[in-house]
Coordinates of C-alpha atoms and ligand atoms in Angstrom, one line a residue:
M33 CA 30.8 -44.9 27.5
L34 CA 30.6 -48.4 26.1
L35 CA 31.5 -48.7 22.5
L36 CA 29.2 -51.2 20.9
Q37 CA 30.9 -53.2 18.2
Y38 CA 29.5 -54.3 14.9
H39 CA 30.6 -57.9 15.2
N40 CA 29.5 -60.5 17.7
L41 CA 32.2 -60.7 20.3
L42 CA 31.4 -64.2 21.6
L43 CA 31.2 -65.6 18.1
K44 CA 34.5 -64.0 17.3
S45 CA 36.3 -65.4 20.4
L46 CA 34.8 -68.8 19.9
L47 CA 36.0 -68.9 16.3
T48 CA 39.4 -67.4 17.1
E49 CA 40.0 -70.2 19.5
A50 CA 38.7 -72.8 17.0
V51 CA 40.9 -71.8 14.1
D52 CA 44.0 -71.6 16.2
T53 CA 46.0 -74.3 14.7
T54 CA 48.3 -74.8 17.7
T55 CA 45.6 -76.3 19.8
P56 CA 43.7 -79.6 19.0
P57 CA 40.1 -79.2 17.7
I58 CA 37.4 -79.5 20.3
A59 CA 33.7 -80.3 20.2
I60 CA 31.6 -77.2 20.3
D61 CA 27.8 -76.8 20.8
Q62 CA 27.0 -73.3 21.8
L63 CA 24.1 -70.8 21.4
V64 CA 25.0 -67.2 21.1
S65 CA 22.5 -64.4 21.3
D66 CA 22.9 -61.0 19.7
F67 CA 20.7 -57.9 19.6
D68 CA 17.2 -58.1 18.2
N69 CA 16.7 -61.8 18.8
V70 CA 19.4 -62.8 16.4
T71 CA 20.7 -66.2 17.5
F72 CA 23.8 -68.1 16.4
H73 CA 24.4 -71.7 16.8
I74 CA 28.0 -72.9 16.7
S75 CA 28.4 -76.6 16.7
T76 CA 30.5 -79.5 15.4
P77 CA 27.7 -81.9 14.4
E78 CA 29.9 -84.4 12.5
T79 CA 33.5 -84.2 13.5
K80 CA 35.5 -81.8 15.6
T81 CA 37.2 -80.3 12.6
K82 CA 34.0 -79.1 10.9
I83 CA 32.4 -76.1 12.5
L84 CA 28.8 -75.2 11.6
V85 CA 27.8 -71.6 12.2
S86 CA 24.1 -70.9 11.8
M87 CA 22.2 -67.7 12.3
Y88 CA 18.5 -67.2 13.0
I89 CA 17.3 -63.7 12.2
K90 CA 13.7 -62.7 12.6
C91 CA 13.5 -60.5 9.6
Y92 CA 15.2 -62.9 7.1
N93 CA 12.2 -62.9 5.0
D94 CA 12.4 -59.1 4.5
L95 CA 16.1 -59.3 3.9
L96 CA 15.7 -61.9 1.2
K97 CA 13.4 -59.6 -0.6
Y98 CA 16.1 -57.0 -0.7
G99 CA 19.0 -59.2 -1.9
A100 CA 20.4 -60.7 1.3
A101 CA 21.0 -64.1 -0.4
E102 CA 23.2 -62.6 -3.1
L103 CA 25.1 -60.4 -0.6
L104 CA 25.8 -63.4 1.7
Q105 CA 26.8 -65.5 -1.2
R106 CA 29.2 -62.7 -2.3
E107 CA 30.7 -62.4 1.2
Y108 CA 30.8 -66.1 2.3
G109 CA 30.5 -67.9 -1.0
P110 CA 32.7 -71.0 -0.5
Y111 CA 31.6 -71.5 3.1
V112 CA 27.8 -71.5 2.6
V113 CA 26.1 -74.8 3.2
D114 CA 22.5 -76.1 3.5
T115 CA 20.7 -74.3 6.2
E116 CA 20.5 -76.0 9.6
Q117 CA 17.0 -76.8 10.8
G118 CA 15.5 -73.9 12.9
Y119 CA 17.9 -71.3 11.4
N120 CA 18.1 -69.1 8.4
F121 CA 21.6 -69.2 7.2
S122 CA 24.5 -71.6 7.7
L123 CA 28.2 -71.6 7.1
L124 CA 30.7 -74.5 7.5
I125 CA 34.3 -74.0 8.4
D126 CA 36.6 -76.9 7.7
L127 CA 39.5 -76.7 10.1
E128 CA 41.5 -79.0 7.9
N129 CA 41.1 -76.7 5.0
L130 CA 41.7 -73.3 6.4
P131 CA 43.5 -70.4 4.6
A132 CA 47.2 -70.7 4.8
T133 CA 48.3 -67.6 6.7
V134 CA 47.4 -66.3 10.1
E135 CA 46.2 -63.0 8.7
E136 CA 43.8 -64.7 6.3
R137 CA 42.4 -66.8 9.1
E138 CA 41.9 -63.7 11.2
A139 CA 40.1 -62.0 8.3
L140 CA 37.9 -65.1 7.9
V141 CA 36.9 -65.0 11.6
D142 CA 36.3 -61.3 11.4
K143 CA 34.1 -61.7 8.4
I144 CA 32.0 -64.5 10.0
S145 CA 31.6 -62.5 13.2
L146 CA 30.0 -59.8 11.1
L147 CA 27.3 -62.2 9.8
K148 CA 24.4 -60.3 11.3
R149 CA 25.8 -56.9 10.1
N150 CA 26.3 -58.2 6.6
A151 CA 22.8 -59.8 6.4
L152 CA 21.3 -56.5 7.5
A153 CA 23.4 -54.6 5.1
A154 CA 21.5 -55.9 2.1
P155 CA 18.6 -53.4 2.0
F156 CA 21.1 -50.5 2.6
E157 CA 23.3 -51.6 -0.3
R158 CA 20.3 -51.9 -2.5
A159 CA 19.1 -48.4 -1.4
F160 CA 22.5 -46.9 -2.2
K161 CA 22.5 -48.5 -5.5
Q162 CA 19.1 -47.1 -6.3
F163 CA 20.3 -43.7 -5.2
D164 CA 23.2 -44.0 -7.7
E165 CA 20.8 -44.8 -10.5
L166 CA 18.3 -42.1 -9.6
S167 CA 20.9 -39.4 -9.2
T168 CA 22.6 -40.2 -12.5
E169 CA 19.2 -40.1 -14.1
A170 CA 18.4 -36.8 -12.4
T171 CA 21.5 -35.1 -13.6
Q172 CA 20.9 -36.4 -17.1
N173 CA 17.4 -35.0 -17.2
N174 CA 18.4 -31.8 -15.4
V175 CA 16.0 -32.3 -12.6
D176 CA 15.4 -29.1 -10.6
L177 CA 16.9 -29.9 -7.2
Y178 CA 14.0 -28.1 -5.5
A179 CA 11.2 -29.6 -7.5
P180 CA 9.0 -32.1 -5.7
E181 CA 10.1 -35.6 -6.2
A182 CA 8.8 -37.0 -9.5
S183 CA 9.5 -40.7 -9.2
Q184 CA 8.1 -42.7 -6.3
T185 CA 10.6 -45.2 -5.2
E186 CA 9.5 -48.1 -3.0
V187 CA 10.0 -47.9 0.7
M188 CA 11.9 -51.0 2.0
A189 CA 10.6 -52.2 5.3
I190 CA 12.6 -54.5 7.6
H191 CA 10.7 -55.8 10.5
Y192 CA 13.7 -56.6 12.6
R193 CA 11.9 -56.7 16.0
A194 CA 8.5 -57.7 17.1
E195 CA 7.1 -54.2 16.9
E196 CA 9.9 -52.2 15.5
S197 CA 11.0 -51.7 12.0
I198 CA 13.6 -49.9 9.8
F199 CA 12.3 -48.2 6.7
I200 CA 14.7 -47.2 3.9
K201 CA 13.7 -44.9 1.1
P202 CA 16.2 -44.0 -1.7
S203 CA 15.7 -41.0 -3.8
Y204 CA 17.8 -39.0 -6.3
D205 CA 19.3 -36.6 -3.8
R206 CA 19.2 -38.5 -0.5
V207 CA 18.5 -41.8 1.2
T208 CA 16.1 -41.6 4.1
V209 CA 16.4 -44.2 6.9
I210 CA 13.5 -44.3 9.5
F211 CA 13.5 -46.3 12.7
S212 CA 10.3 -46.9 14.4
T213 CA 10.9 -47.6 18.1
V214 CA 8.6 -48.6 20.9
F215 CA 9.0 -47.1 24.4
K216 CA 7.9 -49.6 26.9
D217 CA 7.3 -47.0 29.6
E218 CA 6.6 -43.4 30.0
T219 CA 10.0 -42.5 31.5
D220 CA 11.8 -44.1 28.5
R221 CA 9.8 -42.0 26.2
V222 CA 10.7 -38.8 28.0
F223 CA 14.4 -39.7 28.0
G224 CA 14.2 -40.8 24.4
K225 CA 12.7 -37.5 23.4
I226 CA 15.5 -35.5 25.2
F227 CA 18.2 -37.6 23.6
L228 CA 16.8 -37.2 20.1
Q229 CA 16.2 -33.5 20.6
E230 CA 19.9 -33.3 21.4
F231 CA 20.7 -35.0 18.1
V232 CA 18.7 -32.3 16.3
D233 CA 20.3 -29.5 18.3
A234 CA 23.9 -30.8 18.1
R235 CA 23.7 -30.7 14.4
R236 CA 22.4 -27.2 14.4
R237 CA 25.2 -26.0 16.7
A238 CA 28.4 -27.7 15.6
I239 CA 28.3 -30.9 13.7
Q240 CA 27.0 -29.8 10.4
N241 CA 28.4 -32.8 8.6
A242 CA 26.2 -35.2 10.5
P243 CA 23.1 -36.6 8.8
Q244 CA 20.0 -34.7 9.5
V245 CA 18.0 -36.3 12.3
L246 CA 14.3 -35.8 12.8
Y247 CA 12.0 -37.2 15.5
S248 CA 8.3 -37.6 15.7
Q249 CA 6.0 -39.2 18.1
K250 CA 3.0 -41.2 17.0
E251 CA 2.7 -39.4 13.7
P252 CA 4.7 -41.4 11.1
P253 CA 6.9 -39.3 8.8
L254 CA 5.6 -38.4 5.4
E255 CA 7.9 -40.9 3.6
I256 CA 6.2 -43.9 5.2
R257 CA 2.6 -42.7 5.4
N258 CA 1.7 -45.0 2.6
V259 CA 3.3 -48.2 4.1
P260 CA 0.6 -50.7 4.7
N261 CA -0.1 -52.1 8.2
L262 CA 1.7 -49.3 10.0
K263 CA 0.8 -49.4 13.6
I264 CA -0.3 -46.0 15.0
S265 CA 0.1 -45.7 18.7
D266 CA 1.2 -43.2 21.3
D267 CA 4.2 -45.2 22.4
I268 CA 5.9 -45.4 19.0
G269 CA 8.5 -42.9 18.1
Y270 CA 10.0 -42.4 14.6
V271 CA 13.6 -41.4 14.2
T272 CA 14.5 -40.2 10.7
F273 CA 18.1 -40.0 9.4
V274 CA 18.6 -38.2 6.1
L275 CA 21.7 -39.3 4.4
F276 CA 22.9 -36.8 1.8
P277 CA 25.3 -37.6 -1.0
R278 CA 28.4 -36.7 1.1
H279 CA 27.4 -39.6 3.5
L280 CA 27.0 -41.9 0.5
A281 CA 30.4 -41.4 -1.0
A282 CA 31.7 -44.8 -2.1
Q283 CA 34.4 -45.0 0.6
R284 CA 32.0 -44.1 3.4
R285 CA 29.2 -46.5 2.6
E286 CA 30.4 -49.5 4.6
T287 CA 30.9 -47.4 7.8
C288 CA 27.6 -45.7 7.2
I289 CA 25.8 -49.1 7.1
S290 CA 27.6 -50.3 10.2
H291 CA 26.9 -47.2 12.2
I292 CA 23.3 -46.8 11.3
Q293 CA 22.4 -50.4 12.1
I294 CA 23.6 -50.1 15.6
F295 CA 21.7 -46.9 16.3
R296 CA 18.8 -48.5 18.1
D297 CA 21.0 -50.5 20.4
Y298 CA 23.0 -47.3 21.3
F299 CA 19.9 -45.3 21.8
H300 CA 18.2 -47.7 24.2
Y301 CA 21.4 -48.5 26.0
H302 CA 21.9 -44.8 26.7
I303 CA 18.3 -44.5 28.0
K304 CA 19.0 -47.3 30.4
C305 CA 22.3 -45.8 31.5
S306 CA 20.7 -42.4 32.2
K307 CA 18.0 -44.0 34.2
A308 CA 20.6 -46.0 36.2
Y309 CA 22.5 -42.8 36.8
M310 CA 19.4 -40.9 37.9
H311 CA 18.5 -43.7 40.3
S312 CA 22.0 -43.7 41.8
R313 CA 21.8 -39.9 42.3
M314 CA 18.4 -40.3 43.9
R315 CA 19.7 -42.9 46.3
Y316 CA 22.6 -40.7 47.2
R317 CA 20.2 -37.9 47.9
V318 CA 18.1 -40.1 50.2
T319 CA 21.1 -41.2 52.3
E320 CA 22.2 -37.6 52.6
F321 CA 18.7 -36.5 53.8
L322 CA 18.6 -39.4 56.2
K323 CA 21.9 -38.2 57.7
V324 CA 20.5 -34.8 58.2
L325 CA 17.4 -36.2 59.8
N326 CA 19.5 -38.3 62.2
R327 CA 21.5 -35.4 63.2
A328 CA 18.3 -33.5 64.0
K329 CA 17.0 -36.0 66.5
P330 CA 16.3 -34.4 69.9
E331 CA 18.2 -37.0 72.0
N332 CA 21.3 -36.2 70.2
L333 CA 20.7 -32.6 71.0
E334 CA 20.5 -33.4 74.7
K335 CA 23.9 -35.0 74.7
E336 CA 25.4 -32.0 73.0
R337 CA 24.3 -29.5 75.7
K338 CA 27.4 -28.2 77.3
T339 CA 28.5 -25.1 79.3
A340 CA 30.5 -22.4 77.7
S341 CA 33.7 -23.7 79.2
G342 CA 33.0 -27.1 77.7
R343 CA 31.7 -28.9 80.7
R344 CA 28.4 -30.9 80.5
F345 CA 25.3 -29.5 82.0
D346 CA 24.2 -31.6 85.0
K347 CA 20.5 -31.7 84.8
R348 CA 19.8 -32.9 88.3
Ligands
LIG672 C1 14.0 -68.4 9.4 O1 14.1 -69.5 10.3 C2 12.9 -69.7 11.0 C3 13.3 -70.9 12.0 O2 13.6 -72.0 11.3 C4 11.8 -70.1 10.1 O3 10.6 -70.2 10.9 C5 11.6 -68.9 9.1 O4 10.6 -69.3 8.2 C6 12.9 -68.7 8.4 N1 12.7 -67.6 7.5 C7 13.0 -67.7 6.2 C8 12.7 -66.5 5.3 O5 13.5 -68.7 5.7
LIG673 C1 12.5 -62.8 21.0 O1 12.1 -64.1 21.0 C2 11.3 -64.5 22.1 C3 11.0 -66.0 21.9 O2 11.1 -66.4 20.6 C4 10.1 -63.6 22.2 O3 9.3 -64.0 23.3 C5 10.5 -62.2 22.3 O4 9.4 -61.4 22.2 C6 11.4 -61.8 21.1 N1 11.9 -60.5 21.3 C7 11.9 -59.6 20.3 C8 12.4 -58.2 20.6 O5 11.5 -59.8 19.2

């Protein structure tokens, strides 16, 4: 099984080469694509020692609403520069002004390769913060855990692909993350359903610490019924992850954000892999059947006709 990584591999290898102080700087002009139509442009527009890294991300508008600018400033502060035309966020690395040690330089490269992950982390961090506030408030007011939810928190919607979105809803005892996903064809939908059913069952059987996973087709889950402009259609499925306080412990949050972001990519990757596997089995079956058919041909039978002692029949 392929392990998808949270950082962009190509971006990382390009930058690792670039910050290597033992080699002379080179001119770079490269476009790098990531999942969900995220595009990076790595270039050296002025001099070979100044590398501009720009990112285009479709849902930047949504992310800005949920605090992406502050988060990116926090993570990349000294490197942030005016945004390059056609992109949404730019960083400038000055090779003549790099951190002193190799470890620090590696850390910088790692951090920049996580640009997409960090931009998308903004709404999650915000939801977790709201969860903290709401749960403290709830304990102070002695809210009955089983009472229906009193406060209506906003649902954050991130339209990260043309027809697919992530919805995040914090509450005082959980954070709900909902993915809407479009199945381009019928087979994908069937596979998707089986996979997701497996998520639900696995939790029931053994992995009780995993977040609760729910799946619904066409019908949007209750949490997001009130979201405006929700497209209702047969080929849209909704996957709901319910994160409970134990998933939201301070030391787990970062991993939790990374994992959940990559869910869709994993999911669709596995659907494609299963289809490829099925197809290879089918092709195998077809060649096996063809062999059987070939063996059954009458002229082959004729040749095989022999006497009991092993001599061939002479038909004449
Ligand atoms: C992101 O960049 C694209 C391309 O330049 C632009 O059309 C879009 O308006 C930008 N989004 C935001 C929120 O700045
Ligand atoms: C990615 O961008 C291309 C061109 O801008 C567009 O045709 C395509 O539909 C986009 N894909 C997604 C998943 O948004």
